[in-house]
Each structure stands twice: as C-alpha cells, then as structure tokens.
Amino acid sequence: MIKDKQLAEIIMVQPNTSLTGSFVRMLPIGLLYASAKVVKNGFPVHVFDARIRPSSWERDLECKINENTAIIGITVMSGVSIMESLKISRFVKFKYPKIRVVWGGPHVTSSPDDGMQEKAIDFIIRGYGSDSFYQLVLNITGSPAAIPFVDIKGLSWRDENDNVQKNELSNEFEFINYREIPYHLVQNLDDYRHIDSNETAFPLYSVMGCPYSCAFCSSPALYSRFSKKWHPYPVKEVVEHIKMLKDRYGATFIYFIDDDSFVDLTNIENIIDGIKQYGIEVKLAFRGARINEISKMTDSFLEKLVDAGTNTMHIGAESGSNRLLKLLKKNITVEETIEANKKLARHTRIQVFYNFIVGFPTETIEETKMTRDLILRLIKDNPSCCVIPLNKPRPLPGTGLYDMAVNHGYVAPSTLEEWGRYDVESSDYNPVWLSKQHNAFIRMMFLCMYFIDDKIFKLSTGRNLKYKVLRLLARMYKPVAMFRFKYGIVQLLIEDKIYSFLKKFI
C-alpha cells in the first residue's frame, strides 16, 4: 500500500467506443469530474484516452504506469465500452496485480452486480463519483482521514470473505465548481474534434438532472430518490465557466451535455444574455432538447439562440407511433414533432439532429415503418436537419423498459461479456421479441440513415483523405440508400458486411 499521496499515482482511463465515437470525440469530461476532488487534495492524476490511438493502447498505457501507480479508474458505458474496459482491466491485473481497478459510469450505475463478478475489477462506484472516488482513494492509500468502505456512497466492493457488498447511492446531485475541474489533465486539446472540424470543443453542464419519466431512459431510476429531479447551476457560474474556457483554453465550441437544458426557457435565456453581456464569441450546441419544449419556443427565442452562437440542437423524437410514444411516457405526439420541425426549419443556422429508437416490446413492423415515414417527412420539411442512425432499445435494470421487456421474454445479461454484445451498432444485438423480418428491416434503416440526409456533406469539409473517401462513397451510395429506405428493401443487404469491414479501419 502506498501511503504517501504524493507518491500514489492515479490513472483515469477513457476506453475506446463505437464507430460513432470515432467521428465525434468528446473531451472525457466524466473522468475530469470524477477526478476533481482527488486532484484538489494533491493526488497526482493522469488521464489516458484509448480512443486517441486505439491500436496501440496497451503500449501507451504501460508508458504511463510506474511503481507508484496505485489506482486505475475506468468510465464505462454500455455496449462496446464494456468489452474495451474489460480488456484494459484484465491487461492491468495480469501485468500489475497490485494496482486497484475501479469502474464507474452509466453502465455500472444501472447494473453493478455483473461487474463485481469480474475479478479484474476491485471496486465499482455508482452514481456521482467525485466525493466517493476521493473517499475510496483515501482508504486505498491508508490515509488517517479515510472513512470505512461501508460509509462510501455508491461503492461496491468485496469484503474479507470475498462477498460482494453494495452501498446505497447518494440521493443528491454532486455540483462541481468549474474552477475545480482539472482541465489541465488533458494534454492535447487537438485530439478532441467534431467530425472534420477545427473547433476547440468543450462539453459543459448548465443543469443537473431531468424531470421527465421516459420508460427507456436510466435517468428516472437514478433520480427517483432525489427530492428535486432537475437543478440548474447558477447562471453567473455557467457564463463565467464559458468565459474561462474561452480565455484560458481557446474554446470556440461549447456543447451543453445536460440531460435536458430547456426545462426552464428563462434559465437558458439568462445564460444567453450573460454570454452576450460578457462579449463571449463561441458556437453553442445543446444535447438535451425535447419536442414539447421546442413547441414552447417562439421564433424570437430561437433567433436569440442563433445570435448567441447556437448552431446545433439534438432532439429526441424517438418514434413515429403515437401509441409507442404514449407507452414510453415521452409526453409528445408525432404531430407535435412535425410542427416543431417546421418551426426549426425557419431557423436554418441551427443544425438539428433527431434521435430515434425502434424495436420496442409490442412494436409492430408497421409502427417501425411509421417511424421511417416520419424520418422522411422531417427531412422533406427541413432539408438541413440530420437523423442519427437508429438506436435499438437497451433494457437497463430500474427502467420502465426493463419491466416491459421482461414481460416479453427478455432475460437480462448476467455477465459483462453478454452486456458488451448489447451494442446498438452491432448486427448481433437482436432483442428476443423481434422477428427475423423485423430485425432485418431495422438493420436496413440503421445503415441507410448514414446517407439519406447527406450528413457527411453537411458536417464535413473533406479536408483529409478519410473524409474525402467517405464523401465519395456517400455520393455513390445515397440513391441506393434512399431507394432501400423509402421502399423497405431488405434483400441482399451486402452493405452490412461492407459496413462491418470498413468500421475496423474508420
């Protein structure tokens, strides 16, 4: 045990992700938030991002490990991230058995039990992690200020009898002051770019939580014990955070990664006013926006967003079936989505991205075709919009979708390897309630949605060889993709094999 905190080094690891992650590589903000209190209290911390050079991660990680490395923390999402995190954990434990491996992040927060079956994982931290990770580090390094494992919120560990113990999650948000976020741990900001872009991009939270109860989302389960499910950061603090990123790091693009930024439109308007008052010139993007919130926005409000630099908005449309939208507690209708899209079409400087999920329990192939028809309608009414390639539902414990899926024959994965195969970009992920025909139709939609809206031309300039080749392929394949998508042609889908081959190199 290394008891001197000046000697006990920590490596925070971002594993490789899916194909989408190779186009949009975000700053590993979760690792920075988790490290905040540890760094503040003097522990040496290094960030290692396996996405930067995925083919040489073993060699690169070994270069960071030394005799003082005591802890390796890994952030884990569902799907590909699990398999990549397993590789890293087993590699570390095989070569450096004394190093403690700690997992955190969205997947283990929802499903921690299968993680503790893996002997290469020593600890799991569920939910918000900065304080809990700091308390764990104190314990591992033998600090006299350490508290017992049993008192660390959200911690899972094995006791002296090798029995798994699991503590209760925290019931409150963890707010990190922007001055304490250790951005300096990221050595090269140029590694983080959005699709062939020169922008210096920073993800940022302006609010915490979400007040909605969508059945497919894990957030309602996480926030169910919270007295207040949506809480904004102080407006002045958000604006000063943006100014600091601009002045100190040259930020040109701020990406709000809130679960939902627009619950209170006045709050966003105040942030926009603050940005203008400080004279901060940056581009803005919002990940969390809902159709019902777009419906409340006036044209003048949207123009105000544009004038402040907003050029990107991600919106969850989810389905073209009103029955499914009601079942999923989305609290919107297809008709509202169409009208909101028409409104956004009047503001062409905002690049709108729509998310869809198909293949829910009880969903018929006709309802999936309704989603297909809605996608085509959105593109027709708003030619500048983009549609994100389809997601399939991933039933996580604690969600309404999980209970629904179990009632239709779903058996949850019991190992990390099984969870790792539940990747929405993989043709191997086929929910038990979907027929072979229905699966084939969804797969065709997924592949074609990379091309039907010309997103590669809207989002890239073709400055390098990779994007020049992709643009050429997209130009040739788009007529085929649109024909398949519009008429539901699933036969001879050789594109799937080509896609699986190409993504190894992209």
PDB file of N, CA and C in Angstrom, residues 142-207:
ATOM      1  N   GLY A 142      -4.429   4.403   2.595  1.00  0.00           N
ATOM      2  CA  GLY A 142      -4.194   4.321   4.033  1.00  0.00           C
ATOM      3  C   GLY A 142      -4.179   5.651   4.747  1.00  0.00           C
ATOM      4  N   SER A 143      -4.887   6.632   4.231  1.00  0.00           N
ATOM      5  CA  SER A 143      -4.913   7.947   4.861  1.00  0.00           C
ATOM      6  C   SER A 143      -5.610   7.885   6.222  1.00  0.00           C
ATOM      7  N   PRO A 144      -5.099   8.590   7.222  1.00  0.00           N
ATOM      8  CA  PRO A 144      -5.781   8.642   8.520  1.00  0.00           C
ATOM      9  C   PRO A 144      -7.141   9.325   8.442  1.00  0.00           C
ATOM     10  N   ALA A 145      -7.395  10.062   7.347  1.00  0.00           N
ATOM     11  CA  ALA A 145      -8.684  10.729   7.173  1.00  0.00           C
ATOM     12  C   ALA A 145      -9.715   9.833   6.490  1.00  0.00           C
ATOM     13  N   ALA A 146      -9.331   8.615   6.147  1.00  0.00           N
ATOM     14  CA  ALA A 146     -10.225   7.717   5.403  1.00  0.00           C
ATOM     15  C   ALA A 146     -11.416   7.295   6.253  1.00  0.00           C
ATOM     16  N   ILE A 147     -12.540   7.097   5.555  1.00  0.00           N
ATOM     17  CA  ILE A 147     -13.711   6.523   6.204  1.00  0.00           C
ATOM     18  C   ILE A 147     -13.842   5.083   5.744  1.00  0.00           C
ATOM     19  N   PRO A 148     -14.556   4.226   6.479  1.00  0.00           N
ATOM     20  CA  PRO A 148     -14.692   2.820   6.078  1.00  0.00           C
ATOM     21  C   PRO A 148     -15.411   2.675   4.742  1.00  0.00           C
ATOM     22  N   PHE A 149     -15.128   1.576   4.044  1.00  0.00           N
ATOM     23  CA  PHE A 149     -15.805   1.299   2.781  1.00  0.00           C
ATOM     24  C   PHE A 149     -17.319   1.400   2.934  1.00  0.00           C
ATOM     25  N   VAL A 150     -17.841   0.913   4.018  1.00  0.00           N
ATOM     26  CA  VAL A 150     -19.285   0.833   4.215  1.00  0.00           C
ATOM     27  C   VAL A 150     -19.951   2.205   4.235  1.00  0.00           C
ATOM     28  N   ASP A 151     -19.169   3.259   4.442  1.00  0.00           N
ATOM     29  CA  ASP A 151     -19.726   4.608   4.516  1.00  0.00           C
ATOM     30  C   ASP A 151     -19.551   5.404   3.223  1.00  0.00           C
ATOM     31  N   ILE A 152     -18.979   4.784   2.204  1.00  0.00           N
ATOM     32  CA  ILE A 152     -18.743   5.492   0.934  1.00  0.00           C
ATOM     33  C   ILE A 152     -19.959   5.297   0.029  1.00  0.00           C
ATOM     34  N   LYS A 153     -20.641   6.390  -0.328  1.00  0.00           N
ATOM     35  CA  LYS A 153     -21.863   6.323  -1.125  1.00  0.00           C
ATOM     36  C   LYS A 153     -21.615   5.679  -2.485  1.00  0.00           C
ATOM     37  N   GLY A 154     -22.507   4.737  -2.851  1.00  0.00           N
ATOM     38  CA  GLY A 154     -22.468   4.136  -4.175  1.00  0.00           C
ATOM     39  C   GLY A 154     -21.353   3.143  -4.411  1.00  0.00           C
ATOM     40  N   LEU A 155     -20.615   2.755  -3.377  1.00  0.00           N
ATOM     41  CA  LEU A 155     -19.462   1.852  -3.548  1.00  0.00           C
ATOM     42  C   LEU A 155     -19.888   0.389  -3.501  1.00  0.00           C
ATOM     43  N   SER A 156     -19.349  -0.399  -4.416  1.00  0.00           N
ATOM     44  CA  SER A 156     -19.438  -1.862  -4.365  1.00  0.00           C
ATOM     45  C   SER A 156     -18.027  -2.410  -4.203  1.00  0.00           C
ATOM     46  N   TRP A 157     -17.858  -3.417  -3.356  1.00  0.00           N
ATOM     47  CA  TRP A 157     -16.539  -3.994  -3.102  1.00  0.00           C
ATOM     48  C   TRP A 157     -16.695  -5.404  -2.546  1.00  0.00           C
ATOM     49  N   ARG A 158     -15.585  -6.110  -2.410  1.00  0.00           N
ATOM     50  CA  ARG A 158     -15.601  -7.448  -1.822  1.00  0.00           C
ATOM     51  C   ARG A 158     -15.004  -7.374  -0.418  1.00  0.00           C
ATOM     52  N   ASP A 159     -15.693  -7.999   0.537  1.00  0.00           N
ATOM     53  CA  ASP A 159     -15.177  -7.983   1.906  1.00  0.00           C
ATOM     54  C   ASP A 159     -14.102  -9.057   2.082  1.00  0.00           C
ATOM     55  N   GLU A 160     -13.642  -9.244   3.318  1.00  0.00           N
ATOM     56  CA  GLU A 160     -12.536 -10.180   3.585  1.00  0.00           C
ATOM     57  C   GLU A 160     -12.904 -11.628   3.273  1.00  0.00           C
ATOM     58  N   ASN A 161     -14.212 -11.916   3.170  1.00  0.00           N
ATOM     59  CA  ASN A 161     -14.670 -13.258   2.815  1.00  0.00           C
ATOM     60  C   ASN A 161     -15.006 -13.381   1.334  1.00  0.00           C
ATOM     61  N   ASP A 162     -14.630 -12.364   0.555  1.00  0.00           N
ATOM     62  CA  ASP A 162     -14.861 -12.320  -0.886  1.00  0.00           C
ATOM     63  C   ASP A 162     -16.349 -12.201  -1.241  1.00  0.00           C
ATOM     64  N   ASN A 163     -17.139 -11.723  -0.283  1.00  0.00           N
ATOM     65  CA  ASN A 163     -18.553 -11.467  -0.546  1.00  0.00           C
ATOM     66  C   ASN A 163     -18.721 -10.028  -1.046  1.00  0.00           C
ATOM     67  N   VAL A 164     -19.579  -9.861  -2.053  1.00  0.00           N
ATOM     68  CA  VAL A 164     -19.786  -8.530  -2.623  1.00  0.00           C
ATOM     69  C   VAL A 164     -20.691  -7.705  -1.704  1.00  0.00           C
ATOM     70  N   GLN A 165     -20.254  -6.503  -1.396  1.00  0.00           N
ATOM     71  CA  GLN A 165     -21.034  -5.555  -0.602  1.00  0.00           C
ATOM     72  C   GLN A 165     -21.381  -4.354  -1.497  1.00  0.00           C
ATOM     73  N   LYS A 166     -22.564  -3.809  -1.289  1.00  0.00           N
ATOM     74  CA  LYS A 166     -23.038  -2.725  -2.161  1.00  0.00           C
ATOM     75  C   LYS A 166     -23.714  -1.655  -1.318  1.00  0.00           C
ATOM     76  N   ASN A 167     -23.175  -0.455  -1.322  1.00  0.00           N
ATOM     77  CA  ASN A 167     -23.726   0.643  -0.538  1.00  0.00           C
ATOM     78  C   ASN A 167     -24.829   1.375  -1.292  1.00  0.00           C
ATOM     79  N   GLU A 168     -25.640   2.100  -0.558  1.00  0.00           N
ATOM     80  CA  GLU A 168     -26.701   2.900  -1.160  1.00  0.00           C
ATOM     81  C   GLU A 168     -26.110   4.051  -1.968  1.00  0.00           C
ATOM     82  N   LEU A 169     -26.837   4.411  -3.036  1.00  0.00           N
ATOM     83  CA  LEU A 169     -26.449   5.578  -3.825  1.00  0.00           C
ATOM     84  C   LEU A 169     -26.716   6.861  -3.048  1.00  0.00           C
ATOM     85  N   SER A 170     -26.034   7.906  -3.448  1.00  0.00           N
ATOM     86  CA  SER A 170     -26.340   9.234  -2.914  1.00  0.00           C
ATOM     87  C   SER A 170     -27.722   9.658  -3.399  1.00  0.00           C
ATOM     88  N   ASN A 171     -28.402  10.474  -2.626  1.00  0.00           N
ATOM     89  CA  ASN A 171     -29.734  10.948  -3.017  1.00  0.00           C
ATOM     90  C   ASN A 171     -29.726  12.435  -3.351  1.00  0.00           C
ATOM     91  N   GLU A 172     -28.575  12.936  -3.788  1.00  0.00           N
ATOM     92  CA  GLU A 172     -28.496  14.341  -4.174  1.00  0.00           C
ATOM     93  C   GLU A 172     -27.474  14.526  -5.295  1.00  0.00           C
ATOM     94  N   PHE A 173     -27.662  15.613  -6.042  1.00  0.00           N
ATOM     95  CA  PHE A 173     -26.724  15.934  -7.114  1.00  0.00           C
ATOM     96  C   PHE A 173     -25.363  16.314  -6.546  1.00  0.00           C
ATOM     97  N   GLU A 174     -24.342  16.104  -7.353  1.00  0.00           N
ATOM     98  CA  GLU A 174     -22.988  16.488  -6.975  1.00  0.00           C
ATOM     99  C   GLU A 174     -22.546  17.631  -7.890  1.00  0.00           C
ATOM    100  N   PHE A 175     -22.541  18.828  -7.349  1.00  0.00           N
ATOM    101  CA  PHE A 175     -22.164  20.003  -8.127  1.00  0.00           C
ATOM    102  C   PHE A 175     -20.664  20.264  -7.983  1.00  0.00           C
ATOM    103  N   ILE A 176     -19.981  20.364  -9.115  1.00  0.00           N
ATOM    104  CA  ILE A 176     -18.545  20.638  -9.123  1.00  0.00           C
ATOM    105  C   ILE A 176     -18.331  22.062  -9.615  1.00  0.00           C
ATOM    106  N   ASN A 177     -17.681  22.885  -8.810  1.00  0.00           N
ATOM    107  CA  ASN A 177     -17.378  24.238  -9.242  1.00  0.00           C
ATOM    108  C   ASN A 177     -16.416  24.195 -10.427  1.00  0.00           C
ATOM    109  N   TYR A 178     -16.698  25.013 -11.432  1.00  0.00           N
ATOM    110  CA  TYR A 178     -15.894  24.949 -12.656  1.00  0.00           C
ATOM    111  C   TYR A 178     -14.417  25.219 -12.399  1.00  0.00           C
ATOM    112  N   ARG A 179     -14.099  25.984 -11.355  1.00  0.00           N
ATOM    113  CA  ARG A 179     -12.693  26.284 -11.054  1.00  0.00           C
ATOM    114  C   ARG A 179     -11.937  25.044 -10.601  1.00  0.00           C
ATOM    115  N   GLU A 180     -12.680  24.008 -10.182  1.00  0.00           N
ATOM    116  CA  GLU A 180     -12.041  22.798  -9.663  1.00  0.00           C
ATOM    117  C   GLU A 180     -12.014  21.656 -10.680  1.00  0.00           C
ATOM    118  N   ILE A 181     -12.539  21.884 -11.880  1.00  0.00           N
ATOM    119  CA  ILE A 181     -12.477  20.851 -12.916  1.00  0.00           C
ATOM    120  C   ILE A 181     -11.050  20.827 -13.480  1.00  0.00           C
ATOM    121  N   PRO A 182     -10.352  19.695 -13.397  1.00  0.00           N
ATOM    122  CA  PRO A 182      -8.918  19.669 -13.775  1.00  0.00           C
ATOM    123  C   PRO A 182      -8.702  19.519 -15.281  1.00  0.00           C
ATOM    124  N   TYR A 183      -9.060  20.560 -16.020  1.00  0.00           N
ATOM    125  CA  TYR A 183      -8.880  20.525 -17.471  1.00  0.00           C
ATOM    126  C   TYR A 183      -7.414  20.336 -17.854  1.00  0.00           C
ATOM    127  N   HIS A 184      -6.520  20.745 -16.969  1.00  0.00           N
ATOM    128  CA  HIS A 184      -5.089  20.661 -17.292  1.00  0.00           C
ATOM    129  C   HIS A 184      -4.622  19.212 -17.459  1.00  0.00           C
ATOM    130  N   LEU A 185      -5.437  18.241 -17.018  1.00  0.00           N
ATOM    131  CA  LEU A 185      -5.053  16.839 -17.173  1.00  0.00           C
ATOM    132  C   LEU A 185      -5.088  16.390 -18.632  1.00  0.00           C
ATOM    133  N   VAL A 186      -5.819  17.109 -19.464  1.00  0.00           N
ATOM    134  CA  VAL A 186      -5.888  16.783 -20.897  1.00  0.00           C
ATOM    135  C   VAL A 186      -4.704  17.433 -21.588  1.00  0.00           C
ATOM    136  N   GLN A 187      -3.840  16.615 -22.119  1.00  0.00           N
ATOM    137  CA  GLN A 187      -2.570  17.121 -22.638  1.00  0.00           C
ATOM    138  C   GLN A 187      -2.691  17.787 -23.996  1.00  0.00           C
ATOM    139  N   ASN A 188      -3.587  17.292 -24.836  1.00  0.00           N
ATOM    140  CA  ASN A 188      -3.674  17.833 -26.194  1.00  0.00           C
ATOM    141  C   ASN A 188      -5.143  18.023 -26.584  1.00  0.00           C
ATOM    142  N   LEU A 189      -5.601  19.245 -26.531  1.00  0.00           N
ATOM    143  CA  LEU A 189      -6.996  19.532 -26.873  1.00  0.00           C
ATOM    144  C   LEU A 189      -7.295  19.257 -28.339  1.00  0.00           C
ATOM    145  N   ASP A 190      -6.273  19.248 -29.183  1.00  0.00           N
ATOM    146  CA  ASP A 190      -6.488  18.982 -30.606  1.00  0.00           C
ATOM    147  C   ASP A 190      -6.971  17.556 -30.864  1.00  0.00           C
ATOM    148  N   ASP A 191      -6.841  16.683 -29.865  1.00  0.00           N
ATOM    149  CA  ASP A 191      -7.334  15.311 -30.029  1.00  0.00           C
ATOM    150  C   ASP A 191      -8.862  15.229 -29.987  1.00  0.00           C
ATOM    151  N   TYR A 192      -9.515  16.327 -29.609  1.00  0.00           N
ATOM    152  CA  TYR A 192     -10.966  16.291 -29.413  1.00  0.00           C
ATOM    153  C   TYR A 192     -11.636  17.215 -30.414  1.00  0.00           C
ATOM    154  N   ARG A 193     -12.186  16.574 -31.438  1.00  0.00           N
ATOM    155  CA  ARG A 193     -12.782  17.300 -32.547  1.00  0.00           C
ATOM    156  C   ARG A 193     -14.130  16.680 -32.911  1.00  0.00           C
ATOM    157  N   HIS A 194     -14.978  17.472 -33.545  1.00  0.00           N
ATOM    158  CA  HIS A 194     -16.285  17.017 -34.006  1.00  0.00           C
ATOM    159  C   HIS A 194     -16.270  16.901 -35.522  1.00  0.00           C
ATOM    160  N   ILE A 195     -16.191  15.702 -36.037  1.00  0.00           N
ATOM    161  CA  ILE A 195     -16.362  15.422 -37.462  1.00  0.00           C
ATOM    162  C   ILE A 195     -15.662  16.433 -38.364  1.00  0.00           C
ATOM    163  N   ASP A 196     -14.366  16.226 -38.584  1.00  0.00           N
ATOM    164  CA  ASP A 196     -13.639  17.021 -39.571  1.00  0.00           C
ATOM    165  C   ASP A 196     -13.733  18.520 -39.276  1.00  0.00           C
ATOM    166  N   SER A 197     -13.615  18.881 -37.994  1.00  0.00           N
ATOM    167  CA  SER A 197     -13.808  20.269 -37.589  1.00  0.00           C
ATOM    168  C   SER A 197     -12.527  20.829 -36.979  1.00  0.00           C
ATOM    169  N   ASN A 198     -12.372  22.148 -37.092  1.00  0.00           N
ATOM    170  CA  ASN A 198     -11.253  22.831 -36.457  1.00  0.00           C
ATOM    171  C   ASN A 198     -11.626  23.433 -35.106  1.00  0.00           C
ATOM    172  N   GLU A 199     -12.869  23.234 -34.684  1.00  0.00           N
ATOM    173  CA  GLU A 199     -13.338  23.847 -33.445  1.00  0.00           C
ATOM    174  C   GLU A 199     -12.650  23.233 -32.226  1.00  0.00           C
ATOM    175  N   THR A 200     -12.318  24.084 -31.263  1.00  0.00           N
ATOM    176  CA  THR A 200     -11.838  23.619 -29.965  1.00  0.00           C
ATOM    177  C   THR A 200     -13.071  23.467 -29.075  1.00  0.00           C
ATOM    178  N   ALA A 201     -13.506  22.221 -28.890  1.00  0.00           N
ATOM    179  CA  ALA A 201     -14.817  21.949 -28.293  1.00  0.00           C
ATOM    180  C   ALA A 201     -14.698  21.518 -26.840  1.00  0.00           C
ATOM    181  N   PHE A 202     -15.620  22.024 -26.015  1.00  0.00           N
ATOM    182  CA  PHE A 202     -15.678  21.657 -24.609  1.00  0.00           C
ATOM    183  C   PHE A 202     -17.108  21.275 -24.236  1.00  0.00           C
ATOM    184  N   PRO A 203     -17.305  20.075 -23.665  1.00  0.00           N
ATOM    185  CA  PRO A 203     -18.613  19.742 -23.103  1.00  0.00           C
ATOM    186  C   PRO A 203     -18.793  20.447 -21.767  1.00  0.00           C
ATOM    187  N   LEU A 204     -20.040  20.779 -21.437  1.00  0.00           N
ATOM    188  CA  LEU A 204     -20.278  21.569 -20.238  1.00  0.00           C
ATOM    189  C   LEU A 204     -21.695  21.307 -19.725  1.00  0.00           C
ATOM    190  N   TYR A 205     -21.841  21.268 -18.402  1.00  0.00           N
ATOM    191  CA  TYR A 205     -23.163  21.140 -17.781  1.00  0.00           C
ATOM    192  C   TYR A 205     -23.662  22.521 -17.356  1.00  0.00           C
ATOM    193  N   SER A 206     -24.915  22.808 -17.714  1.00  0.00           N
ATOM    194  CA  SER A 206     -25.562  24.014 -17.190  1.00  0.00           C
ATOM    195  C   SER A 206     -26.641  23.654 -16.174  1.00  0.00           C
ATOM    196  N   VAL A 207     -27.084  22.408 -16.210  1.00  0.00           N
ATOM    197  CA  VAL A 207     -28.084  21.921 -15.249  1.00  0.00           C
ATOM    198  C   VAL A 207     -27.746  20.483 -14.886  1.00  0.00           C
TER     199      VAL A 207
END
